[in-house]
Coordinates of C-alpha atoms and ligand atoms in Angstrom, one line a residue:
M1 CA 24.5 149.7 99.4
A2 CA 26.6 149.4 102.5
E3 CA 29.4 146.9 102.3
R4 CA 29.1 143.6 104.2
L5 CA 30.7 143.3 107.6
K6 CA 34.1 141.6 107.5
F7 CA 34.0 138.1 108.8
W8 CA 37.5 138.3 110.2
G9 CA 38.1 141.8 111.6
W10 CA 36.8 145.2 112.6
G11 CA 34.2 147.0 110.4
R12 CA 33.0 146.6 106.9
E13 CA 34.7 145.1 103.9
G14 CA 37.0 147.7 102.3
E15 CA 37.3 149.9 105.5
G16 CA 40.5 150.6 107.4
P17 CA 44.0 151.6 106.2
D18 CA 45.1 150.2 102.9
D19 CA 48.2 148.0 102.5
A20 CA 50.4 150.9 101.4
A21 CA 49.6 152.8 104.7
L22 CA 50.1 149.6 106.7
N23 CA 53.4 148.9 105.0
R24 CA 54.6 152.4 106.1
I25 CA 53.7 151.7 109.7
A26 CA 55.3 148.2 109.4
Q27 CA 58.5 149.8 108.3
S28 CA 58.6 152.3 111.2
L29 CA 57.6 149.7 113.8
G30 CA 60.1 147.2 112.2
Q31 CA 62.9 149.7 112.7
R32 CA 61.9 150.2 116.3
F33 CA 61.8 146.4 117.0
G34 CA 64.9 145.7 114.9
R35 CA 63.2 143.2 112.6
E36 CA 61.4 143.1 109.3
L37 CA 57.6 143.1 109.6
E38 CA 55.6 141.6 106.7
L39 CA 51.9 141.8 106.2
V40 CA 49.9 138.6 105.9
A41 CA 46.8 138.9 103.7
P42 CA 43.4 138.9 105.3
P43 CA 41.5 135.6 104.8
R44 CA 39.0 135.1 102.0
I45 CA 35.9 133.1 102.8
D46 CA 36.8 130.4 100.2
E47 CA 40.0 129.7 102.1
I48 CA 38.1 128.7 105.3
A49 CA 37.1 125.1 105.9
L50 CA 34.0 125.0 108.2
R51 CA 32.8 121.7 109.6
P52 CA 29.3 120.9 108.4
P53 CA 26.4 121.8 110.8
R54 CA 26.1 118.9 113.3
L55 CA 22.3 119.0 113.7
A56 CA 19.3 119.7 111.5
P57 CA 16.9 122.4 112.6
P58 CA 13.1 121.9 112.7
P59 CA 11.5 123.0 109.4
A60 CA 9.6 125.8 111.2
L61 CA 12.9 127.5 112.1
R62 CA 14.6 127.2 108.7
E63 CA 13.4 130.6 107.6
I64 CA 15.4 132.4 110.4
L65 CA 18.5 130.1 110.4
S66 CA 21.5 130.5 108.2
A67 CA 24.4 128.2 107.4
D68 CA 26.0 130.7 105.0
P69 CA 29.8 130.3 105.4
H70 CA 30.3 134.1 105.7
E71 CA 27.8 134.3 108.5
R72 CA 29.1 131.2 110.3
A73 CA 32.6 132.5 110.1
R74 CA 31.6 136.0 111.2
H75 CA 29.9 134.6 114.3
T76 CA 32.8 132.3 115.3
Y77 CA 34.8 134.9 117.2
G78 CA 34.6 138.3 118.9
R79 CA 37.2 141.0 118.1
S80 CA 40.1 140.6 120.5
Y81 CA 43.7 140.2 119.6
R82 CA 43.3 136.4 120.1
D83 CA 40.4 136.5 117.8
I84 CA 42.1 138.4 115.0
V85 CA 45.2 136.1 115.3
R86 CA 43.0 133.1 114.7
T87 CA 41.1 134.6 111.8
L88 CA 44.3 135.5 110.1
A89 CA 45.6 131.9 110.7
R90 CA 42.4 130.7 108.9
D91 CA 41.6 128.8 112.1
F92 CA 37.8 128.5 112.4
R93 CA 37.7 125.1 114.1
E94 CA 34.6 125.8 116.3
P95 CA 32.1 127.7 114.2
P96 CA 28.4 127.9 115.3
D97 CA 26.4 125.2 113.4
W98 CA 23.7 127.7 112.6
V99 CA 23.2 131.5 112.9
A100 CA 19.7 132.5 113.9
F101 CA 18.3 135.9 112.9
P102 CA 15.0 136.1 114.9
R103 CA 12.4 138.6 113.7
D104 CA 10.6 139.0 117.0
A105 CA 10.3 137.6 120.5
G106 CA 8.4 134.6 119.3
D107 CA 11.3 133.5 117.1
V108 CA 13.7 133.9 120.1
A109 CA 11.5 131.7 122.2
A110 CA 11.2 129.1 119.5
V111 CA 15.0 128.9 119.1
L112 CA 15.3 128.5 122.9
D113 CA 12.7 125.8 123.0
W114 CA 14.4 123.8 120.1
C115 CA 17.8 124.2 121.7
S116 CA 16.7 123.2 125.2
A117 CA 15.0 120.1 123.8
S118 CA 18.1 119.1 121.7
R119 CA 20.9 120.1 124.1
C120 CA 22.2 122.7 121.6
A121 CA 24.0 125.7 123.1
V122 CA 22.7 129.2 122.3
I123 CA 25.1 132.1 122.2
P124 CA 23.4 135.5 122.1
F125 CA 25.1 137.7 119.6
G126 CA 24.8 141.5 119.4
G127 CA 27.6 143.2 117.4
G128 CA 30.1 140.5 118.1
S129 CA 32.6 143.0 119.5
S130 CA 33.3 141.0 122.6
V131 CA 37.0 141.1 123.5
V132 CA 36.8 138.3 126.2
G133 CA 35.7 135.2 124.2
G134 CA 32.1 136.0 125.1
V135 CA 30.5 134.9 121.8
E136 CA 32.8 132.1 120.9
A137 CA 31.7 128.4 121.0
R138 CA 34.6 127.0 122.9
L139 CA 32.6 123.9 123.8
G140 CA 34.2 120.9 122.1
D141 CA 31.6 118.1 121.9
A142 CA 29.8 119.0 125.1
Y143 CA 26.7 120.0 123.2
A144 CA 24.9 118.5 120.2
G145 CA 25.4 121.8 118.4
V146 CA 25.7 125.6 118.8
V147 CA 23.4 128.3 117.5
S148 CA 24.6 131.9 117.4
L149 CA 21.5 134.0 118.1
D150 CA 22.0 137.3 116.3
L151 CA 19.6 140.0 117.4
A152 CA 20.3 142.3 114.4
R153 CA 16.7 142.3 113.2
L154 CA 15.5 143.6 116.5
D155 CA 16.8 147.0 115.7
R156 CA 14.1 149.7 116.4
V157 CA 13.3 152.4 118.8
L158 CA 9.7 151.4 119.7
E159 CA 8.4 154.2 121.9
I160 CA 9.5 157.5 123.3
D161 CA 8.2 158.9 126.6
R162 CA 9.2 162.6 126.4
S163 CA 7.9 163.5 129.9
S164 CA 10.0 160.9 131.6
R165 CA 12.8 161.3 129.0
A166 CA 13.0 157.6 128.3
A167 CA 12.6 155.3 125.3
R168 CA 11.8 151.6 124.7
I169 CA 14.4 150.2 122.4
Q170 CA 15.0 146.8 120.9
A171 CA 18.2 145.0 121.9
G172 CA 19.8 144.5 118.5
I173 CA 20.1 148.1 117.5
L174 CA 23.6 149.4 116.8
G175 CA 24.9 152.6 118.4
P176 CA 24.6 154.9 115.3
A177 CA 21.0 153.8 114.4
L178 CA 20.0 154.3 118.0
E179 CA 21.3 157.9 118.1
D180 CA 19.9 158.6 114.6
A181 CA 16.4 157.7 115.9
L182 CA 16.7 159.8 119.0
R183 CA 18.2 162.9 117.4
P184 CA 15.0 164.3 115.9
H185 CA 13.6 164.3 119.4
G186 CA 16.5 166.4 120.7
L187 CA 17.5 163.4 122.8
T188 CA 20.5 161.1 123.2
L189 CA 21.4 158.0 125.2
R190 CA 24.9 159.6 125.3
H191 CA 26.6 156.2 125.7
Y192 CA 29.7 155.9 123.5
P193 CA 31.9 152.9 124.0
Q194 CA 34.8 152.8 121.6
S195 CA 33.0 150.0 119.8
F196 CA 29.9 152.2 119.4
E197 CA 29.5 151.7 115.6
F198 CA 29.5 147.9 115.7
S199 CA 28.0 147.0 119.1
T200 CA 24.4 146.8 120.2
L201 CA 22.2 148.0 123.1
G202 CA 21.6 144.3 124.2
G203 CA 25.4 143.7 124.1
W204 CA 26.0 146.8 126.2
I205 CA 23.5 145.7 128.8
A206 CA 24.7 142.1 128.8
T207 CA 28.3 143.2 129.4
R208 CA 27.8 146.4 131.6
S209 CA 29.7 148.4 129.0
G210 CA 31.4 151.7 129.8
G211 CA 30.9 154.7 127.6
H212 CA 33.8 157.2 126.9
F213 CA 32.6 159.8 129.4
A214 CA 34.9 159.8 132.4
T215 CA 32.6 160.4 135.3
R216 CA 28.9 160.3 136.3
Y217 CA 26.7 158.6 133.7
T218 CA 29.1 156.4 132.0
H219 CA 28.2 152.8 132.5
I220 CA 25.1 151.5 130.7
D221 CA 23.8 150.4 134.2
E222 CA 22.8 154.0 135.0
F223 CA 20.5 154.2 131.9
V224 CA 18.6 151.0 132.2
E225 CA 15.1 151.8 133.6
S226 CA 13.6 148.3 132.9
L227 CA 14.2 145.4 130.5
V228 CA 12.7 142.3 128.9
A229 CA 14.6 139.0 128.9
L230 CA 13.5 135.7 127.4
T231 CA 14.7 132.6 129.2
P232 CA 14.1 128.9 128.4
R233 CA 11.7 129.1 131.4
G234 CA 9.8 132.1 130.0
R235 CA 9.6 135.8 129.7
L236 CA 10.7 138.3 132.4
E237 CA 9.8 141.9 132.3
T238 CA 10.9 144.4 135.0
R239 CA 8.8 147.4 136.1
R240 CA 9.6 150.9 134.8
L241 CA 10.7 152.9 137.8
P242 CA 12.9 155.9 138.4
G243 CA 14.2 154.2 141.5
S244 CA 13.1 151.5 143.9
G245 CA 14.0 150.0 147.2
A246 CA 12.0 146.9 146.7
G247 CA 14.6 144.2 147.4
P248 CA 17.5 143.3 145.1
S249 CA 17.0 144.8 141.6
P250 CA 16.0 142.3 138.9
D251 CA 17.5 144.6 136.3
R252 CA 20.8 144.3 138.1
L253 CA 20.7 140.5 137.8
F254 CA 20.5 140.8 134.0
L255 CA 23.0 143.7 133.7
G256 CA 26.3 141.9 133.1
S257 CA 24.6 138.5 132.6
E258 CA 26.5 138.0 129.3
G259 CA 23.9 135.8 127.7
A260 CA 24.1 133.2 130.4
L261 CA 20.7 133.9 132.1
G262 CA 18.5 135.0 129.2
V263 CA 18.2 136.9 125.9
I264 CA 17.6 140.6 126.4
T265 CA 15.2 141.6 123.7
E266 CA 14.3 145.2 124.6
A267 CA 14.8 147.8 127.4
W268 CA 13.5 151.2 128.5
L269 CA 16.5 153.5 128.7
R270 CA 16.9 156.8 130.5
L271 CA 17.8 159.5 128.0
Q272 CA 19.4 162.9 128.1
D273 CA 18.9 166.2 126.3
R274 CA 21.6 166.8 123.7
P275 CA 24.5 168.9 125.1
R276 CA 24.8 172.5 123.9
W277 CA 27.6 173.8 126.1
R278 CA 31.1 172.5 126.0
A279 CA 34.4 173.5 127.7
R280 CA 37.8 171.9 127.6
A281 CA 41.4 172.2 128.6
D282 CA 44.5 170.0 128.1
A283 CA 47.3 170.1 130.5
L284 CA 50.8 168.6 130.6
F285 CA 52.4 167.2 133.8
A286 CA 56.1 166.6 134.4
S287 CA 55.3 163.4 136.3
F288 CA 52.6 160.8 136.1
E289 CA 52.2 160.9 140.0
Q290 CA 51.4 164.7 139.9
A291 CA 48.8 164.1 137.1
V292 CA 47.3 161.2 139.2
A293 CA 46.9 163.5 142.2
A294 CA 45.2 166.1 139.9
V295 CA 42.8 163.4 138.6
R296 CA 41.9 162.3 142.1
A297 CA 41.2 165.9 143.1
L298 CA 39.0 166.5 140.0
G299 CA 37.2 163.2 140.7
Q300 CA 36.4 164.2 144.2
S301 CA 35.6 167.9 143.4
G302 CA 31.9 167.3 142.4
L303 CA 32.6 169.0 139.0
E304 CA 31.9 165.7 137.2
P305 CA 33.8 166.4 134.0
A306 CA 32.6 164.6 130.9
N307 CA 36.2 163.8 130.1
C308 CA 39.1 163.4 132.5
R309 CA 41.4 161.2 130.6
L310 CA 44.9 160.9 131.8
L311 CA 47.5 159.5 129.4
D312 CA 51.0 158.6 130.6
A313 CA 53.9 160.1 128.7
D314 CA 54.3 157.1 126.3
E315 CA 50.7 156.9 125.6
A316 CA 50.4 160.6 125.1
A317 CA 53.3 160.3 122.5
S318 CA 51.6 157.5 120.6
A319 CA 48.0 158.6 120.8
A320 CA 48.0 162.4 121.1
G321 CA 51.1 163.7 119.4
G322 CA 53.0 164.2 122.7
S323 CA 56.8 164.5 123.1
G324 CA 57.1 161.4 125.3
E325 CA 58.2 163.5 128.3
H326 CA 54.9 164.6 129.8
A327 CA 51.7 163.0 131.0
L328 CA 48.7 164.5 129.4
L329 CA 45.3 165.2 131.0
L330 CA 42.3 165.9 128.7
L331 CA 39.6 167.6 130.7
A332 CA 36.2 168.5 129.3
F333 CA 32.7 169.5 130.5
E334 CA 29.4 169.3 128.7
S335 CA 25.9 170.5 129.5
A336 CA 22.5 170.8 127.9
D337 CA 21.5 173.4 130.3
H338 CA 24.1 175.9 131.2
P339 CA 27.4 177.6 130.1
L340 CA 30.5 175.9 131.7
G341 CA 32.9 178.8 132.2
P342 CA 33.0 178.5 136.0
W343 CA 33.4 174.7 135.9
L344 CA 36.4 175.1 133.6
E345 CA 37.9 177.8 135.7
R346 CA 37.7 175.6 138.8
G347 CA 39.0 172.6 136.9
I348 CA 42.0 174.6 135.6
E349 CA 42.7 175.8 139.2
I350 CA 42.9 172.2 140.3
L351 CA 45.2 171.2 137.4
R352 CA 47.5 174.1 138.3
D353 CA 47.5 173.3 142.0
H354 CA 49.0 170.0 141.0
G355 CA 51.6 171.3 138.7
G356 CA 49.7 171.0 135.5
R357 CA 50.7 173.3 132.6
V358 CA 47.6 174.2 130.6
Q359 CA 48.1 174.0 126.9
E360 CA 44.8 174.9 125.4
Q361 CA 41.4 175.8 126.7
S362 CA 38.0 176.8 125.4
A363 CA 34.4 177.2 126.6
R364 CA 31.6 177.8 124.1
E365 CA 28.2 176.9 122.9
Q366 CA 28.5 174.2 120.3
S367 CA 25.5 172.1 119.4
D368 CA 27.3 169.8 116.9
D369 CA 28.5 167.0 119.1
G370 CA 30.1 165.1 116.3
G371 CA 32.3 168.1 115.3
A372 CA 36.1 168.1 115.1
R373 CA 38.0 168.8 118.2
A374 CA 41.2 170.8 118.2
G375 CA 44.7 170.2 119.6
A376 CA 45.8 167.1 121.6
A377 CA 42.1 166.2 122.3
G378 CA 41.4 166.2 118.5
T379 CA 44.4 164.0 117.8
W380 CA 43.5 161.7 120.6
R381 CA 39.9 161.4 119.4
S382 CA 40.8 160.4 115.8
S383 CA 43.3 157.8 117.0
F384 CA 40.5 156.5 119.4
V385 CA 38.1 156.0 116.5
G386 CA 40.7 154.6 114.1
A387 CA 42.4 152.3 116.6
P388 CA 40.4 149.1 116.0
Y389 CA 41.3 149.2 112.3
L390 CA 44.9 149.9 113.0
R391 CA 45.0 147.1 115.6
D392 CA 43.9 144.5 112.9
G393 CA 46.6 145.9 110.6
M394 CA 49.2 145.4 113.3
V395 CA 48.2 141.8 113.9
R396 CA 48.6 141.4 110.1
M397 CA 52.2 142.6 110.4
G398 CA 53.0 140.3 113.3
V399 CA 52.7 142.8 116.2
L400 CA 51.1 142.0 119.4
S401 CA 48.6 144.8 120.1
E402 CA 46.2 144.3 122.9
T403 CA 44.8 146.1 126.0
F404 CA 43.7 145.1 129.5
E405 CA 41.7 147.2 131.9
T406 CA 40.7 147.3 135.6
A407 CA 39.6 149.6 138.4
V408 CA 41.0 150.0 141.9
T409 CA 40.5 152.3 144.9
W410 CA 42.8 155.4 145.3
D411 CA 44.4 154.1 148.6
R412 CA 45.8 151.2 146.6
F413 CA 46.5 152.8 143.3
A414 CA 50.2 153.7 143.6
T415 CA 51.3 150.2 144.7
F416 CA 48.8 148.5 142.4
H417 CA 49.9 150.4 139.3
A418 CA 53.6 149.8 140.0
A419 CA 52.9 146.0 140.5
V420 CA 50.7 145.7 137.4
I421 CA 52.7 147.6 134.9
G422 CA 55.8 146.0 136.3
A423 CA 54.3 142.5 135.9
A424 CA 53.2 143.4 132.3
R425 CA 56.6 144.8 131.3
E426 CA 58.4 141.8 132.7
A427 CA 56.1 139.3 131.0
V428 CA 56.4 141.2 127.7
R429 CA 60.2 141.1 127.9
E430 CA 60.2 137.4 128.9
H431 CA 57.8 136.3 126.1
C432 CA 58.4 138.8 123.3
G433 CA 62.0 140.0 124.1
Q434 CA 60.9 143.6 124.0
G435 CA 57.8 145.8 123.8
R436 CA 55.9 148.7 125.3
V437 CA 53.2 148.9 128.0
T438 CA 51.4 152.2 128.4
C439 CA 48.6 153.4 130.7
R440 CA 45.7 155.7 130.5
F441 CA 42.6 156.3 132.8
T442 CA 39.3 155.7 131.0
H443 CA 37.0 156.4 133.9
V444 CA 37.4 158.3 137.2
Y445 CA 35.4 157.8 140.3
P446 CA 35.6 159.7 143.6
D447 CA 37.0 156.5 145.2
G448 CA 39.3 155.4 142.4
P449 CA 40.4 155.3 138.8
A450 CA 39.9 152.8 136.0
P451 CA 43.3 152.3 134.5
Y452 CA 43.6 150.9 130.9
Y453 CA 46.9 149.4 129.7
T454 CA 48.0 149.0 126.1
V455 CA 50.6 146.4 125.1
L456 CA 52.6 146.6 121.9
A457 CA 55.3 144.1 121.2
P458 CA 56.8 142.0 118.3
A459 CA 55.0 138.7 118.2
E460 CA 56.3 135.3 116.9
R461 CA 54.2 134.0 114.1
G462 CA 52.4 130.8 115.1
R463 CA 53.1 131.4 118.8
E464 CA 51.0 134.6 119.3
L465 CA 48.3 133.0 121.4
E466 CA 50.8 131.3 123.7
Q467 CA 52.7 134.6 124.1
W468 CA 49.6 136.7 124.8
D469 CA 48.0 134.1 127.1
A470 CA 51.2 134.0 129.2
I471 CA 51.3 137.8 129.5
K472 CA 47.6 138.1 130.2
A473 CA 47.8 135.4 132.9
R474 CA 50.7 137.3 134.6
V475 CA 48.9 140.6 134.6
S476 CA 45.6 139.1 135.7
E477 CA 47.3 137.5 138.7
A478 CA 48.8 140.9 139.6
L479 CA 45.4 142.7 139.2
I480 CA 43.6 140.4 141.5
A481 CA 46.5 140.1 144.0
H482 CA 46.7 143.9 144.4
G483 CA 43.0 144.5 144.9
G484 CA 41.8 145.4 141.4
T485 CA 39.0 143.9 139.3
I486 CA 39.6 141.6 136.4
T487 CA 37.5 143.9 134.3
H488 CA 36.1 147.4 134.6
H489 CA 34.1 147.3 131.4
H490 CA 35.2 144.5 129.0
A491 CA 33.2 141.8 130.8
V492 CA 34.2 138.3 131.9
G493 CA 33.5 136.1 128.9
R494 CA 35.5 132.9 128.7
D495 CA 38.9 134.6 128.9
H496 CA 38.4 136.2 132.3
Q497 CA 36.5 133.3 133.9
P498 CA 39.5 132.0 136.1
W499 CA 40.0 135.4 137.6
Y500 CA 36.3 136.2 137.9
T501 CA 36.2 133.0 140.0
A502 CA 38.9 134.5 142.2
E503 CA 37.2 137.9 142.4
A504 CA 33.6 137.0 143.1
P505 CA 32.7 135.6 146.5
A506 CA 32.2 131.8 146.3
L507 CA 28.8 131.9 147.9
F508 CA 27.6 134.5 145.4
R509 CA 28.8 132.3 142.5
S510 CA 26.7 129.4 143.9
M511 CA 23.7 131.8 144.1
L512 CA 24.3 132.7 140.5
A513 CA 24.6 129.1 139.4
A514 CA 21.3 128.4 141.2
A515 CA 19.7 131.3 139.4
K516 CA 21.0 129.9 136.1
R517 CA 19.6 126.4 136.9
E518 CA 16.2 128.0 137.5
V519 CA 15.9 129.9 134.2
D520 CA 18.0 127.6 132.1
P521 CA 17.6 124.0 133.4
A522 CA 19.2 122.4 130.3
G523 CA 22.3 124.7 130.7
I524 CA 22.2 125.9 127.0
L525 CA 22.7 129.6 127.4
N526 CA 26.2 130.7 126.7
P527 CA 27.8 127.8 128.5
G528 CA 31.1 128.4 130.3
V529 CA 30.4 132.2 130.8
L530 CA 30.0 133.3 134.4
V531 CA 28.9 129.9 135.5
D532 CA 31.1 126.8 134.9
V533 CA 29.7 124.1 132.6
T534 CA 28.5 121.2 134.7
Ligands
FAD1 C1 37.7 148.0 119.3 C2 36.8 147.7 120.5 C3 36.6 148.7 121.4 C4 35.8 148.5 122.5 N1 35.5 149.5 123.4 C5 34.7 149.3 124.5 C6 34.4 150.4 125.3 O1 34.8 151.5 125.1 N2 33.6 150.1 126.4 C7 33.2 148.8 126.6 O2 32.4 148.7 127.6 N3 33.5 147.8 125.8 C8 34.2 148.0 124.8 N4 34.5 146.9 123.9 C9 34.0 145.6 124.2 C10 32.6 145.4 123.6 O3 32.4 146.3 122.5 C11 31.5 145.5 124.6 O4 31.6 144.4 125.5 C12 30.1 145.6 124.0 O5 29.2 145.9 125.1 C13 29.6 144.3 123.4 O6 28.5 144.6 122.6 P1 28.1 143.7 121.4 O7 26.7 144.1 120.9 O8 29.1 143.7 120.4 O9 27.9 142.3 122.1 P2 28.6 140.9 121.7 O10 30.0 141.0 121.5 O11 27.8 140.3 120.6 O12 28.2 140.0 123.0 C14 28.9 140.3 124.2 C15 28.3 139.4 125.3 O13 26.9 139.8 125.6 C16 26.0 138.7 125.2 N5 24.9 139.3 124.6 C17 24.9 140.1 123.5 N6 23.7 140.5 123.2 C18 22.8 140.0 124.1 C19 21.4 140.1 124.4 N7 20.6 140.8 123.6 N8 20.9 139.4 125.4 C20 21.8 138.7 126.2 N9 23.1 138.6 126.0 C21 23.6 139.2 125.0 C22 26.8 137.8 124.4 O14 26.4 136.4 124.5 C23 28.2 137.9 124.9 O15 28.4 137.2 126.1 C24 35.3 147.2 122.8 C25 35.6 146.1 121.9 C26 36.3 146.4 120.7 C27 36.6 145.3 119.8

């Protein structure tokens, strides 16, 4: 039987590097930071004091509600650095009072009815992989109680329409189960966020998640053909259409609604045939600027590479075995339909035109899409998959390890990047004394990149949240001031709300608040996310 999910960190119990491996990493990082790093033990559930549930549920709902301490603790936080710091500090001061596991839409509606009538907040919960405080009940006593509404039991692919190449899928399904169900039909959603294994379709739709493909179909937005959402005012189902010009799109209102407007219970998704042809090349660049110019040219070439990931020299050293002197560009193409030799050739020409030194290249037919990749791309891929476990280990050793991400147009990129990485490095020096900030591009559009920054610094035990919040505030100010977005794919949640308020037009925010009042008159749905609590 599969192990239980950890209540405090990434993955299942027993998964991730063991203490011996973490101690080796602690030693080498300790040497770098000039201090001794000691591992704190992960929390055990019997060490956690949870306040008793503040309200009693109606008997009819008892069957789907749990007050089990492991479940309440697991649903208290998402999986950001801030969250792991608090779980390791055994700080679970605002757990949900109950965790609901609805079996069907009727159960979801019953929970919404009960909570609307008793002013109890409802926080929809998919995989709980939010990194922006999206699933956390940071509500004090403003509500009579809080229910975490976990959609894990709504986990099936219900219908496949082969001719339109689409499927009707329940919102609580996790990435691997979704792909397992589509594989026998030769189909794939081909949406792979880094959190794929422990995040759900409903969570992806509610947060407008970004998959790891660099261009073209990468946001979940592109795949949603229609959806069903349950609100306290009733059920809403949008029409299945390949496209429509009939007014503002109702799907779009729910994409990115982060549980504040309704509970997404199922959706029709556009699928793709499984890729057969692959081609890839890795190139080194003497300067980050040259590599950026190459990425822009590739992004505007119409080649639409599946991967076009640029790692600055420091990031290439830590994540892909680089020397620390060169920026690294990982370029890849995929197709279910045709060999990719010409695409690769033209891509390589562009890399060379911008000073890129091609290290490795290959173009072949390869139907196994889970297979090992060679060279720098292979090293990068395994560090990508293992990163969340390692991050938890680093927090255990007292290292600040967190990321922030954004997108900006090409005309602003150079000034923007200098200002943002400058602000981050200055804030890290000021609050941690030393540390490293690196950059990679996760997505590339014809009109601009989505840069993703990683911060690694020695933290002070007991002051981790204060340190990170100060750094995060400084970089968030810089992102907004220089024309970027507060988030390209991590969503708004509670953590980004002040900068979302600065980014989204005031009149639009009033429209959103009015829409929320219409579907959620008691204001119970994920309060404080997107729309301020009134
Ligand atoms: C290690 C790691 C890597 C990550 N990598 C990526 C990445 O590559 N790309 C990316 O986009 N994000 C990434 N994330 C962030 C996170 O995984 C995404 O935001 C993901 O879409 C959340 O899905 P979830 O099912 O875990 O949702 P949850 O975390 O459970 O919920 C997220 C938000 O959506 C709401 N919600 C969840 N389900 C529903 C529903 N059915 N109806 C209505 N509202 C709902 C919640 O209330 C909450 O506001 C990463 C996070 C971690 C920890």
